[in-house]
């Protein structure tokens, strides 16, 4: 556990008692703070009471009068589409608002670090798509290289639940826009932006607000190294802002769209080969095509980001290549779950927006595509260039019929449920094709989360194999 410092003897309120909220409450208490906890959900309040926290209705008049800080869980909106009333009350009372990420960065370094030969490092990864795979791949490479590493944040453990890092250890964080937009301290040693595509637009008041939330990771603390995907205008803009000159090697530009030029430091993937260039010369190359856990251009972009982060830590290209070949991937992200009679079944339930689903479709030449769910703003425009890969779409979700209207002349079938979609796709798939779950939509119309949706897909694939 990371003990939160700076609040010994002070009262700190925690709003939202899910994983990050309870973790923050425990770390605050361990650091000497008096914690007042609140959640609209009665079961969450009971869990907090069972752990000995004082549960207090923070919406009551004067509830924040004695509070030094309000700590908010990431799922609670603080500005768009409308501020949570308790957060608005904190503004009115002049109470600072933070989240567990801000508490982590303000509390990570301790006096024990004075004894270390090599200071711990923090690598923070954000972006619209691929950040989980990128963060996990970075942690995998670091671990294979022999260094102590912990993976946390939006993946794995909560940031305040990790062990205090030791001499030379590395902490890899995956951070969502919900986490970066509010944290009062953001000081990673290495910051990574994989890419940017429209997502969570209602929460951020549009694409500009969404980009601003991501940009804070680079602007608030000024990382020693910035690794930025430059395949979109926002990434090119941010990279330009971070560099002091064309040859500034504190910036590493990454791309999966083609060769990058210039005298600076760049890592790009083209035709399945990753290349590292510095000062106008190629210094290393990796053939990504045989790596089963990293299929397609989107995963090659993830590999570029992970490679760049590992190089910032001084890990040699050959070591990185060997680690890549041992990477097994993450569940629900380009996950190969079965192969029968020449047909592969791939679970990419994490493809919850059109841009990520487009990348998944682009990775395979002929696809039986299971799609649909709770639609997001922006429509399916990013997918249209890749619909030629689709032999047929099988649409799920409570509003499957309306989702299917977006497919126009693509052969499709309204299936509504996962069971029907998998059964129909399995029966019709031909050797060489891929049955791909890449929904291009959120899961909440039928499932608690994308993990539950992916698990259902896997179960139905197994059932179809027994039929």
CSV table of C-alpha atoms in Angstrom, one decimal:
chain,number,residue,atom,x,y,z
A,1,UNK,CA,0.0,0.0,0.0
A,2,UNK,CA,1.1,3.6,-0.8
A,3,UNK,CA,0.3,5.7,2.3
A,4,UNK,CA,-1.1,9.1,1.4
A,5,UNK,CA,1.0,11.8,2.9
A,6,UNK,CA,0.1,15.4,3.8
A,7,UNK,CA,-3.2,14.8,5.6
A,8,UNK,CA,-2.2,13.5,9.0
A,9,UNK,CA,-4.9,14.6,11.5
A,10,UNK,CA,-7.0,16.2,8.7
A,11,UNK,CA,-10.5,15.2,7.6
A,12,UNK,CA,-10.7,13.9,4.0
A,13,UNK,CA,-13.9,13.0,2.3
A,14,UNK,CA,-14.1,10.1,-0.3
A,15,UNK,CA,-17.0,10.2,-2.8
A,16,UNK,CA,-17.6,6.8,-4.5
A,17,UNK,CA,-16.6,3.6,-2.8
A,18,UNK,CA,-15.8,1.3,-5.6
A,19,UNK,CA,-12.3,-0.2,-6.1
A,20,UNK,CA,-10.4,3.1,-6.3
A,21,UNK,CA,-12.5,4.8,-3.7
A,22,UNK,CA,-12.0,2.2,-1.0
A,23,UNK,CA,-8.4,1.9,-1.9
A,24,UNK,CA,-8.0,5.7,-1.5
A,25,UNK,CA,-9.8,5.6,1.9
A,26,UNK,CA,-7.5,2.9,3.2
A,27,UNK,CA,-4.3,4.7,2.1
A,28,UNK,CA,-5.6,8.0,3.5
A,29,UNK,CA,-6.3,6.3,6.9
A,30,UNK,CA,-2.9,4.6,6.8
A,31,UNK,CA,-1.3,8.1,6.4
A,32,UNK,CA,-3.1,9.4,9.4
A,33,UNK,CA,-6.2,11.1,7.9
A,34,UNK,CA,-9.7,10.9,9.2
A,35,UNK,CA,-11.8,9.6,6.4
A,36,UNK,CA,-15.5,10.4,5.8
A,37,UNK,CA,-16.9,8.0,3.1
A,38,UNK,CA,-20.0,8.3,1.0
A,39,UNK,CA,-21.6,6.4,-1.9
A,40,UNK,CA,-25.2,6.6,-3.2
A,41,UNK,CA,-25.2,2.8,-3.2
A,42,UNK,CA,-26.2,1.3,0.2
A,43,UNK,CA,-24.2,-1.9,-0.4
A,44,UNK,CA,-21.0,0.2,-0.9
A,45,UNK,CA,-21.7,2.1,2.3
A,46,UNK,CA,-22.1,-1.1,4.2
A,47,UNK,CA,-18.7,-2.4,2.9
A,48,UNK,CA,-17.1,0.9,4.0
A,49,UNK,CA,-18.8,0.6,7.5
A,50,UNK,CA,-17.5,-3.0,7.8
A,51,UNK,CA,-13.9,-1.7,7.3
A,52,UNK,CA,-14.4,0.9,10.0
A,53,UNK,CA,-14.8,4.0,8.0
A,54,UNK,CA,-17.1,6.8,9.0
A,55,UNK,CA,-20.0,7.0,6.5
A,56,UNK,CA,-21.4,10.4,6.2
A,57,UNK,CA,-23.9,11.9,3.7
A,58,UNK,CA,-21.7,14.4,1.9
A,59,UNK,CA,-24.8,16.0,0.3
A,60,UNK,CA,-26.1,17.2,3.6
A,61,UNK,CA,-25.9,20.9,4.3
A,62,UNK,CA,-22.5,21.8,5.9
A,63,UNK,CA,-21.1,18.3,5.3
A,64,UNK,CA,-17.9,19.6,3.8
A,65,UNK,CA,-17.3,22.4,6.3
A,66,UNK,CA,-14.5,20.5,8.1
A,67,UNK,CA,-13.1,18.7,5.0
A,68,UNK,CA,-9.5,19.4,3.8
A,69,UNK,CA,-10.0,17.6,0.5
A,70,UNK,CA,-12.6,15.7,-1.5
A,71,UNK,CA,-11.4,12.6,-3.3
A,72,UNK,CA,-13.6,11.5,-6.2
A,73,UNK,CA,-13.8,8.1,-7.9
A,74,UNK,CA,-13.2,8.3,-11.7
A,75,UNK,CA,-16.7,7.3,-12.7
A,76,UNK,CA,-18.3,10.4,-11.1
A,77,UNK,CA,-18.6,13.3,-13.6
A,78,UNK,CA,-17.2,16.6,-12.2
A,79,UNK,CA,-17.9,18.9,-15.1
A,80,UNK,CA,-19.7,17.4,-18.1
A,81,UNK,CA,-22.4,16.5,-18.8
A,82,UNK,CA,-23.2,18.2,-15.4
A,83,UNK,CA,-21.2,18.4,-12.2
A,84,UNK,CA,-22.1,16.0,-9.5
A,85,UNK,CA,-23.9,18.1,-6.8
A,86,UNK,CA,-21.4,17.1,-4.1
A,87,UNK,CA,-18.5,18.2,-6.3
A,88,UNK,CA,-20.3,21.5,-7.0
A,89,UNK,CA,-20.7,21.9,-3.2
A,90,UNK,CA,-17.0,21.4,-2.8
A,91,UNK,CA,-16.2,24.1,-5.3
A,92,UNK,CA,-18.6,26.5,-3.5
A,93,UNK,CA,-16.9,25.7,-0.2
A,94,UNK,CA,-13.4,26.0,-1.6
A,95,UNK,CA,-12.6,22.4,-0.9
A,96,UNK,CA,-9.9,21.0,-3.3
A,97,UNK,CA,-11.0,18.0,-5.4
A,98,UNK,CA,-8.6,15.2,-6.4
A,99,UNK,CA,-8.6,11.5,-7.2
A,100,UNK,CA,-6.5,8.5,-6.3
A,101,UNK,CA,-4.1,9.2,-9.2
A,102,UNK,CA,-3.3,12.6,-7.8
A,103,UNK,CA,-2.8,11.2,-4.3
A,104,UNK,CA,-0.5,8.5,-5.7
A,105,UNK,CA,1.8,11.0,-7.4
A,106,UNK,CA,2.0,13.3,-4.4
A,107,UNK,CA,2.8,10.4,-2.0
A,108,UNK,CA,4.9,7.9,-4.0
A,109,UNK,CA,8.4,9.3,-3.2
A,110,UNK,CA,9.5,8.8,0.4
A,111,UNK,CA,12.7,9.4,2.4
A,112,UNK,CA,13.6,5.7,1.7
A,113,UNK,CA,14.5,6.8,-1.8
A,114,UNK,CA,17.5,8.7,-0.4
A,115,UNK,CA,19.1,5.3,0.2
A,116,UNK,CA,18.5,4.0,-3.3
A,117,UNK,CA,21.3,3.7,-5.9
A,118,UNK,CA,18.7,4.1,-8.7
A,119,UNK,CA,15.4,5.9,-8.2
A,120,UNK,CA,12.1,4.2,-9.0
A,121,UNK,CA,10.6,5.2,-12.3
A,122,UNK,CA,6.9,5.7,-13.3
A,123,UNK,CA,5.7,5.1,-16.8
A,124,UNK,CA,2.1,6.3,-17.5
A,125,UNK,CA,0.2,5.2,-20.6
A,126,UNK,CA,-2.9,6.8,-21.9
A,127,UNK,CA,-4.7,7.0,-25.3
A,128,UNK,CA,-8.1,6.0,-26.8
A,129,UNK,CA,-7.1,2.5,-27.9
A,130,UNK,CA,-4.4,0.0,-27.0
A,131,UNK,CA,-3.3,1.5,-23.7
A,132,UNK,CA,-4.0,-1.7,-21.8
A,133,UNK,CA,-2.0,-3.9,-24.2
A,134,UNK,CA,0.7,-1.3,-24.3
A,135,UNK,CA,1.0,-1.0,-20.5
A,136,UNK,CA,1.0,-4.8,-20.1
A,137,UNK,CA,3.6,-5.2,-22.8
A,138,UNK,CA,5.8,-2.6,-21.3
A,139,UNK,CA,5.6,-4.3,-17.9
A,140,UNK,CA,6.3,-7.7,-19.5
A,141,UNK,CA,9.4,-6.4,-21.3
A,142,UNK,CA,10.7,-4.8,-18.1
A,143,UNK,CA,10.0,-8.0,-16.0
A,144,UNK,CA,11.8,-10.2,-18.6
A,145,UNK,CA,14.8,-7.8,-18.5
A,146,UNK,CA,15.1,-8.6,-14.8
A,147,UNK,CA,13.9,-5.4,-13.2
A,148,UNK,CA,11.2,-5.2,-10.6
A,149,UNK,CA,8.0,-3.9,-12.1
A,150,UNK,CA,4.3,-3.4,-11.0
A,151,UNK,CA,1.4,-2.8,-13.3
A,152,UNK,CA,-1.5,-0.7,-11.9
A,153,UNK,CA,-4.1,2.0,-12.6
A,154,UNK,CA,-6.9,1.2,-15.0
A,155,UNK,CA,-5.5,-2.3,-15.3
A,156,UNK,CA,-4.4,-4.7,-12.6
A,157,UNK,CA,-4.2,-3.2,-9.2
A,158,UNK,CA,-5.4,0.2,-8.0
A,159,UNK,CA,-2.5,2.7,-7.9
A,160,UNK,CA,-2.6,3.0,-4.1
A,161,UNK,CA,-2.7,-0.7,-3.6
A,162,UNK,CA,0.8,-1.4,-5.0
A,163,UNK,CA,3.8,-2.0,-2.8
A,164,UNK,CA,6.2,0.9,-2.4
A,165,UNK,CA,8.7,0.5,-5.2
A,166,UNK,CA,12.2,-0.4,-4.3
A,167,UNK,CA,15.7,0.5,-5.6
A,168,UNK,CA,15.5,0.7,-9.4
A,169,UNK,CA,11.9,-0.6,-9.6
A,170,UNK,CA,9.4,0.5,-12.2
A,171,UNK,CA,5.7,1.2,-11.9
A,172,UNK,CA,3.7,1.1,-15.1
A,173,UNK,CA,0.3,2.8,-15.0
A,174,UNK,CA,-2.6,2.6,-17.5
A,175,UNK,CA,-4.6,5.9,-17.1
A,176,UNK,CA,-7.9,6.7,-18.6
A,177,UNK,CA,-9.1,10.2,-19.5
A,178,UNK,CA,-11.4,10.0,-16.5
A,179,UNK,CA,-8.3,9.6,-14.3
A,180,UNK,CA,-6.0,12.2,-16.0
A,181,UNK,CA,-8.7,14.9,-16.2
A,182,UNK,CA,-8.9,15.5,-12.5
A,183,UNK,CA,-5.6,14.4,-10.9
A,184,UNK,CA,-3.9,17.4,-9.2
A,185,UNK,CA,-0.5,15.8,-9.5
A,186,UNK,CA,0.7,14.1,-12.7
A,187,UNK,CA,4.4,13.6,-12.7
A,188,UNK,CA,5.4,10.4,-14.5
A,189,UNK,CA,9.0,9.9,-15.6
A,190,UNK,CA,7.9,8.6,-19.0
A,191,UNK,CA,4.5,9.5,-20.5
A,192,UNK,CA,2.9,7.6,-23.4
A,193,UNK,CA,0.0,8.6,-25.7
A,194,UNK,CA,-0.9,5.7,-28.0
A,195,UNK,CA,-3.5,7.4,-30.2
A,196,UNK,CA,-6.7,9.5,-30.1
A,197,UNK,CA,-10.1,8.8,-31.5
A,198,UNK,CA,-13.6,10.0,-30.5
A,199,UNK,CA,-14.7,8.4,-27.2
A,200,UNK,CA,-16.4,9.5,-23.9
A,201,UNK,CA,-17.5,12.7,-25.7
A,202,UNK,CA,-20.4,13.3,-23.4
A,203,UNK,CA,-18.2,13.1,-20.3
A,204,UNK,CA,-15.6,15.6,-21.7
A,205,UNK,CA,-17.9,18.0,-23.5
A,206,UNK,CA,-16.6,17.0,-27.0
A,207,UNK,CA,-13.4,15.9,-28.7
A,208,UNK,CA,-11.5,19.0,-27.6
A,209,UNK,CA,-12.3,18.3,-23.9
A,210,UNK,CA,-11.3,14.7,-24.4
A,211,UNK,CA,-8.0,15.6,-25.9
A,212,UNK,CA,-7.4,18.2,-23.1
A,213,UNK,CA,-7.9,15.4,-20.5
A,214,UNK,CA,-5.3,13.2,-22.2
A,215,UNK,CA,-2.9,16.2,-22.7
A,216,UNK,CA,-2.8,16.9,-19.0
A,217,UNK,CA,-0.5,13.8,-18.6
A,218,UNK,CA,2.2,15.7,-20.5
A,219,UNK,CA,1.4,19.3,-19.6
A,220,UNK,CA,1.0,19.1,-15.8
A,221,UNK,CA,4.3,17.7,-14.7
A,222,UNK,CA,6.6,17.6,-17.7
A,223,UNK,CA,7.8,14.0,-18.1
A,224,UNK,CA,11.5,13.3,-18.7
A,225,UNK,CA,10.5,11.5,-21.9
A,226,UNK,CA,7.3,11.8,-24.0
A,227,UNK,CA,6.3,9.0,-26.3
A,228,UNK,CA,3.5,10.2,-28.6
A,229,UNK,CA,1.6,8.5,-31.4
A,230,UNK,CA,1.5,10.9,-34.3
A,231,UNK,CA,-1.0,9.2,-36.6
A,232,UNK,CA,-3.7,11.8,-35.7
A,233,UNK,CA,-3.6,15.6,-35.7
A,234,UNK,CA,-3.9,15.7,-31.9
A,235,UNK,CA,-0.8,13.6,-31.5
A,236,UNK,CA,1.2,15.7,-34.1
A,237,UNK,CA,0.1,18.8,-32.3
A,238,UNK,CA,1.2,17.5,-28.9
A,239,UNK,CA,4.5,16.2,-30.2
A,240,UNK,CA,5.2,19.6,-31.7
A,241,UNK,CA,4.5,21.2,-28.3
A,242,UNK,CA,6.7,18.9,-26.4
A,243,UNK,CA,9.9,19.2,-28.6
A,244,UNK,CA,12.2,22.2,-28.3
A,245,UNK,CA,13.9,21.4,-31.6
A,246,UNK,CA,13.6,18.8,-34.5
A,247,UNK,CA,16.4,16.7,-32.9
A,248,UNK,CA,15.1,16.9,-29.3
A,249,UNK,CA,15.3,13.3,-28.1
A,250,UNK,CA,13.2,13.8,-25.0
A,251,UNK,CA,10.4,13.2,-27.5
A,252,UNK,CA,9.9,9.9,-29.3
A,253,UNK,CA,7.4,9.9,-32.1
A,254,UNK,CA,5.7,6.6,-32.9
A,255,UNK,CA,3.5,5.5,-35.8
A,256,UNK,CA,1.9,2.5,-37.4
A,257,UNK,CA,1.0,4.5,-40.6
A,258,UNK,CA,4.4,4.7,-42.2
A,259,UNK,CA,8.0,5.9,-42.0
A,260,UNK,CA,8.8,8.9,-39.9
A,261,UNK,CA,11.4,11.3,-41.1
A,262,UNK,CA,13.6,13.9,-39.4
A,263,UNK,CA,16.7,14.0,-37.1
A,264,UNK,CA,14.8,13.2,-33.9
A,265,UNK,CA,14.0,9.9,-32.2
A,266,UNK,CA,11.2,7.8,-33.8
A,267,UNK,CA,9.9,4.3,-33.7
A,268,UNK,CA,7.5,3.2,-36.4
A,269,UNK,CA,6.0,0.0,-37.9
A,270,UNK,CA,5.6,-0.5,-41.7
A,271,UNK,CA,4.6,-3.8,-43.4
A,272,UNK,CA,5.0,-5.7,-40.1
A,273,UNK,CA,8.5,-4.4,-39.3
A,274,UNK,CA,9.3,-2.2,-36.4
A,275,UNK,CA,12.1,0.3,-36.9
A,276,UNK,CA,14.0,2.6,-34.5
A,277,UNK,CA,15.6,5.7,-36.0
A,278,UNK,CA,17.8,8.3,-34.3
A,279,UNK,CA,19.6,11.2,-35.8
A,280,UNK,CA,18.5,10.2,-39.3
A,281,UNK,CA,19.8,6.6,-39.1
A,282,UNK,CA,18.1,3.3,-38.4
A,283,UNK,CA,19.6,1.7,-35.3
A,284,UNK,CA,17.3,-1.4,-34.8
A,285,UNK,CA,14.5,-3.4,-36.4
A,286,UNK,CA,12.1,-6.2,-35.3
A,287,UNK,CA,9.9,-8.4,-37.4
A,288,UNK,CA,6.5,-8.3,-35.7
A,289,UNK,CA,4.7,-10.6,-38.1
A,290,UNK,CA,5.4,-13.9,-36.3
A,291,UNK,CA,4.3,-12.6,-32.9
A,292,UNK,CA,0.8,-14.1,-32.5
A,293,UNK,CA,-0.2,-11.9,-29.5
A,294,UNK,CA,0.3,-8.7,-31.5
A,295,UNK,CA,-1.7,-9.1,-34.8
A,296,UNK,CA,-2.5,-6.1,-37.0
A,297,UNK,CA,-1.4,-2.5,-37.4
A,298,UNK,CA,-3.0,-1.4,-34.1
A,299,UNK,CA,-1.0,-3.9,-32.1
A,300,UNK,CA,2.1,-2.9,-34.1
A,301,UNK,CA,1.5,0.6,-32.8
A,302,UNK,CA,1.3,-0.8,-29.3
A,303,UNK,CA,4.6,-2.5,-29.9
A,304,UNK,CA,6.2,0.7,-31.0
A,305,UNK,CA,5.1,2.5,-27.9
A,306,UNK,CA,6.3,-0.4,-25.6
A,307,UNK,CA,9.6,-0.6,-27.5
A,308,UNK,CA,10.2,3.1,-27.1
A,309,UNK,CA,9.4,3.0,-23.3
A,310,UNK,CA,11.8,0.1,-22.9
A,311,UNK,CA,14.5,1.9,-24.8
A,312,UNK,CA,14.1,4.9,-22.5
A,313,UNK,CA,15.0,2.5,-19.6
A,314,UNK,CA,18.1,1.3,-21.5
A,315,UNK,CA,16.8,-2.1,-22.4
A,316,UNK,CA,18.6,-3.4,-25.6
A,317,UNK,CA,16.6,-4.1,-28.8
A,318,UNK,CA,17.4,-7.8,-28.8
A,319,UNK,CA,16.1,-8.1,-25.2
A,320,UNK,CA,12.9,-6.3,-26.2
A,321,UNK,CA,12.5,-8.6,-29.3
A,322,UNK,CA,12.8,-11.7,-27.2
A,323,UNK,CA,10.3,-10.4,-24.6
A,324,UNK,CA,7.8,-9.5,-27.4
A,325,UNK,CA,8.0,-13.1,-28.6
A,326,UNK,CA,7.1,-14.3,-25.1
A,327,UNK,CA,4.1,-12.0,-24.7
A,328,UNK,CA,0.8,-13.8,-24.4
A,329,UNK,CA,-1.5,-10.8,-24.8
A,330,UNK,CA,-4.5,-9.8,-22.6
A,331,UNK,CA,-8.0,-11.2,-22.3
A,332,UNK,CA,-10.6,-9.6,-24.5
A,333,UNK,CA,-8.0,-7.8,-26.7
A,334,UNK,CA,-7.3,-9.6,-30.0
A,335,UNK,CA,-7.5,-12.8,-27.9
A,336,UNK,CA,-7.4,-16.0,-29.9
A,337,UNK,CA,-9.8,-18.3,-28.0
A,338,UNK,CA,-10.2,-21.2,-30.5
A,339,UNK,CA,-9.3,-22.6,-33.9
A,340,UNK,CA,-11.4,-25.2,-35.5
A,341,UNK,CA,-11.5,-26.5,-39.1
A,342,UNK,CA,-9.3,-23.6,-40.3
A,343,UNK,CA,-11.6,-21.0,-38.6
A,344,UNK,CA,-10.1,-18.8,-35.9
A,345,UNK,CA,-12.3,-17.3,-33.1
A,346,UNK,CA,-11.0,-14.0,-31.8
A,347,UNK,CA,-12.3,-12.1,-28.7
A,348,UNK,CA,-11.8,-8.3,-29.0
A,349,UNK,CA,-14.6,-7.3,-26.6
A,350,UNK,CA,-12.5,-4.3,-25.5
A,351,UNK,CA,-13.1,-2.8,-29.0
A,352,UNK,CA,-15.9,-0.6,-27.5
A,353,UNK,CA,-15.7,2.2,-30.0
A,354,UNK,CA,-15.6,2.4,-33.8
A,355,UNK,CA,-11.9,3.3,-34.1
A,356,UNK,CA,-10.8,0.2,-32.1
A,357,UNK,CA,-13.2,-2.1,-34.0
A,358,UNK,CA,-11.8,-0.7,-37.3
A,359,UNK,CA,-8.3,-1.7,-36.2
A,360,UNK,CA,-9.5,-5.2,-35.3
A,361,UNK,CA,-11.2,-5.6,-38.7
A,362,UNK,CA,-8.1,-4.4,-40.5
A,363,UNK,CA,-6.0,-7.1,-38.8
A,364,UNK,CA,-7.8,-10.0,-40.6
A,365,UNK,CA,-8.5,-10.4,-44.4
A,366,UNK,CA,-11.9,-12.1,-44.1
A,367,UNK,CA,-14.1,-11.7,-41.0
A,368,UNK,CA,-17.4,-13.0,-39.7
A,369,UNK,CA,-18.0,-9.9,-37.5
A,370,UNK,CA,-20.0,-10.0,-34.3
A,371,UNK,CA,-20.9,-6.3,-33.5
A,372,UNK,CA,-23.4,-4.1,-31.7
A,373,UNK,CA,-24.3,-3.0,-28.2
A,374,UNK,CA,-24.8,0.4,-26.7
A,375,UNK,CA,-23.9,2.9,-29.4
A,376,UNK,CA,-21.5,5.7,-28.7
A,377,UNK,CA,-21.4,9.2,-30.3
A,378,UNK,CA,-19.6,9.5,-33.6
A,379,UNK,CA,-21.2,6.6,-35.5
A,380,UNK,CA,-19.3,4.0,-37.4
A,381,UNK,CA,-17.4,6.2,-39.9
A,382,UNK,CA,-13.9,4.9,-38.9
A,383,UNK,CA,-15.0,1.4,-39.7
A,384,UNK,CA,-16.2,2.0,-43.3
A,385,UNK,CA,-12.8,1.7,-45.0
A,386,UNK,CA,-12.5,-1.8,-43.6
A,387,UNK,CA,-15.9,-3.2,-44.3
A,388,UNK,CA,-14.5,-5.0,-47.3
A,389,UNK,CA,-13.0,-7.4,-44.9
A,390,UNK,CA,-16.4,-8.4,-43.6
A,391,UNK,CA,-18.0,-11.5,-45.1
A,392,UNK,CA,-21.0,-11.0,-42.9
A,393,UNK,CA,-21.9,-9.1,-39.7
A,394,UNK,CA,-23.9,-10.6,-36.9
A,395,UNK,CA,-25.5,-7.9,-34.8
A,396,UNK,CA,-26.1,-8.2,-31.1
A,397,UNK,CA,-27.6,-5.9,-28.4
A,398,UNK,CA,-31.0,-4.7,-27.3
A,399,UNK,CA,-31.0,-2.2,-30.2
A,400,UNK,CA,-29.5,-4.6,-32.7
A,401,UNK,CA,-32.0,-3.6,-35.5
A,402,UNK,CA,-31.1,0.1,-35.3
A,403,UNK,CA,-27.3,-0.7,-35.1
A,404,UNK,CA,-27.7,-2.8,-38.2
A,405,UNK,CA,-29.0,0.2,-40.2
A,406,UNK,CA,-25.4,1.6,-40.1
A,407,UNK,CA,-24.1,-1.4,-42.0
A,408,UNK,CA,-26.0,-0.5,-45.2
A,409,UNK,CA,-25.1,-2.9,-47.9
A,410,UNK,CA,-22.8,-5.1,-45.8
A,411,UNK,CA,-24.4,-8.6,-45.5
A,412,UNK,CA,-25.7,-8.9,-42.0
A,413,UNK,CA,-28.1,-10.7,-39.7
A,414,UNK,CA,-29.8,-9.3,-36.6
A,415,UNK,CA,-29.1,-11.9,-33.9
A,416,UNK,CA,-29.7,-9.8,-30.7
A,417,UNK,CA,-28.0,-12.3,-28.4
A,418,UNK,CA,-24.4,-13.6,-28.3
A,419,UNK,CA,-25.6,-17.2,-28.4
A,420,UNK,CA,-27.4,-16.8,-31.7
A,421,UNK,CA,-24.6,-14.7,-33.2
A,422,UNK,CA,-21.9,-17.2,-32.4
A,423,UNK,CA,-24.0,-20.2,-33.5
A,424,UNK,CA,-24.8,-18.5,-36.8
A,425,UNK,CA,-21.2,-17.3,-37.5
A,426,UNK,CA,-19.8,-20.7,-36.5
A,427,UNK,CA,-22.1,-22.5,-38.9
A,428,UNK,CA,-21.4,-20.2,-41.8
A,429,UNK,CA,-17.6,-19.6,-41.4
A,430,UNK,CA,-15.3,-21.0,-44.1
A,431,UNK,CA,-11.7,-22.1,-43.6
A,432,UNK,CA,-9.3,-19.1,-43.5
A,433,UNK,CA,-12.0,-16.8,-42.0
A,434,UNK,CA,-12.0,-15.3,-38.5
A,435,UNK,CA,-15.1,-15.1,-36.3
A,436,UNK,CA,-14.4,-11.8,-34.6
A,437,UNK,CA,-16.1,-10.2,-31.6
A,438,UNK,CA,-15.3,-6.5,-32.0
A,439,UNK,CA,-18.5,-4.8,-31.0
A,440,UNK,CA,-17.8,-1.1,-31.8
A,441,UNK,CA,-20.1,-0.3,-28.9
A,442,UNK,CA,-20.3,-0.4,-25.1
A,443,UNK,CA,-21.6,-3.5,-23.3
A,444,UNK,CA,-23.9,-2.0,-20.8
A,445,UNK,CA,-27.2,-2.7,-22.6
A,446,UNK,CA,-26.7,-6.5,-22.0
A,447,UNK,CA,-23.6,-6.9,-19.8
A,448,UNK,CA,-22.0,-5.4,-16.7
A,449,UNK,CA,-18.8,-4.7,-18.6
A,450,UNK,CA,-16.8,-5.7,-21.6
A,451,UNK,CA,-15.1,-8.5,-19.7
A,452,UNK,CA,-18.5,-10.2,-19.1
A,453,UNK,CA,-19.3,-9.8,-22.8
A,454,UNK,CA,-16.0,-11.4,-23.8
A,455,UNK,CA,-16.5,-14.2,-21.4
A,456,UNK,CA,-19.9,-14.9,-22.9
A,457,UNK,CA,-18.4,-15.0,-26.3
A,458,UNK,CA,-15.8,-17.5,-25.2
A,459,UNK,CA,-18.5,-19.7,-23.5
A,460,UNK,CA,-20.6,-19.7,-26.7
A,461,UNK,CA,-17.6,-20.5,-28.8
A,462,UNK,CA,-16.9,-23.5,-26.6
A,463,UNK,CA,-20.6,-24.5,-26.7
A,464,UNK,CA,-20.5,-24.3,-30.5
A,465,UNK,CA,-17.4,-26.5,-30.6
A,466,UNK,CA,-19.3,-29.2,-28.6
A,467,UNK,CA,-22.4,-29.1,-30.9
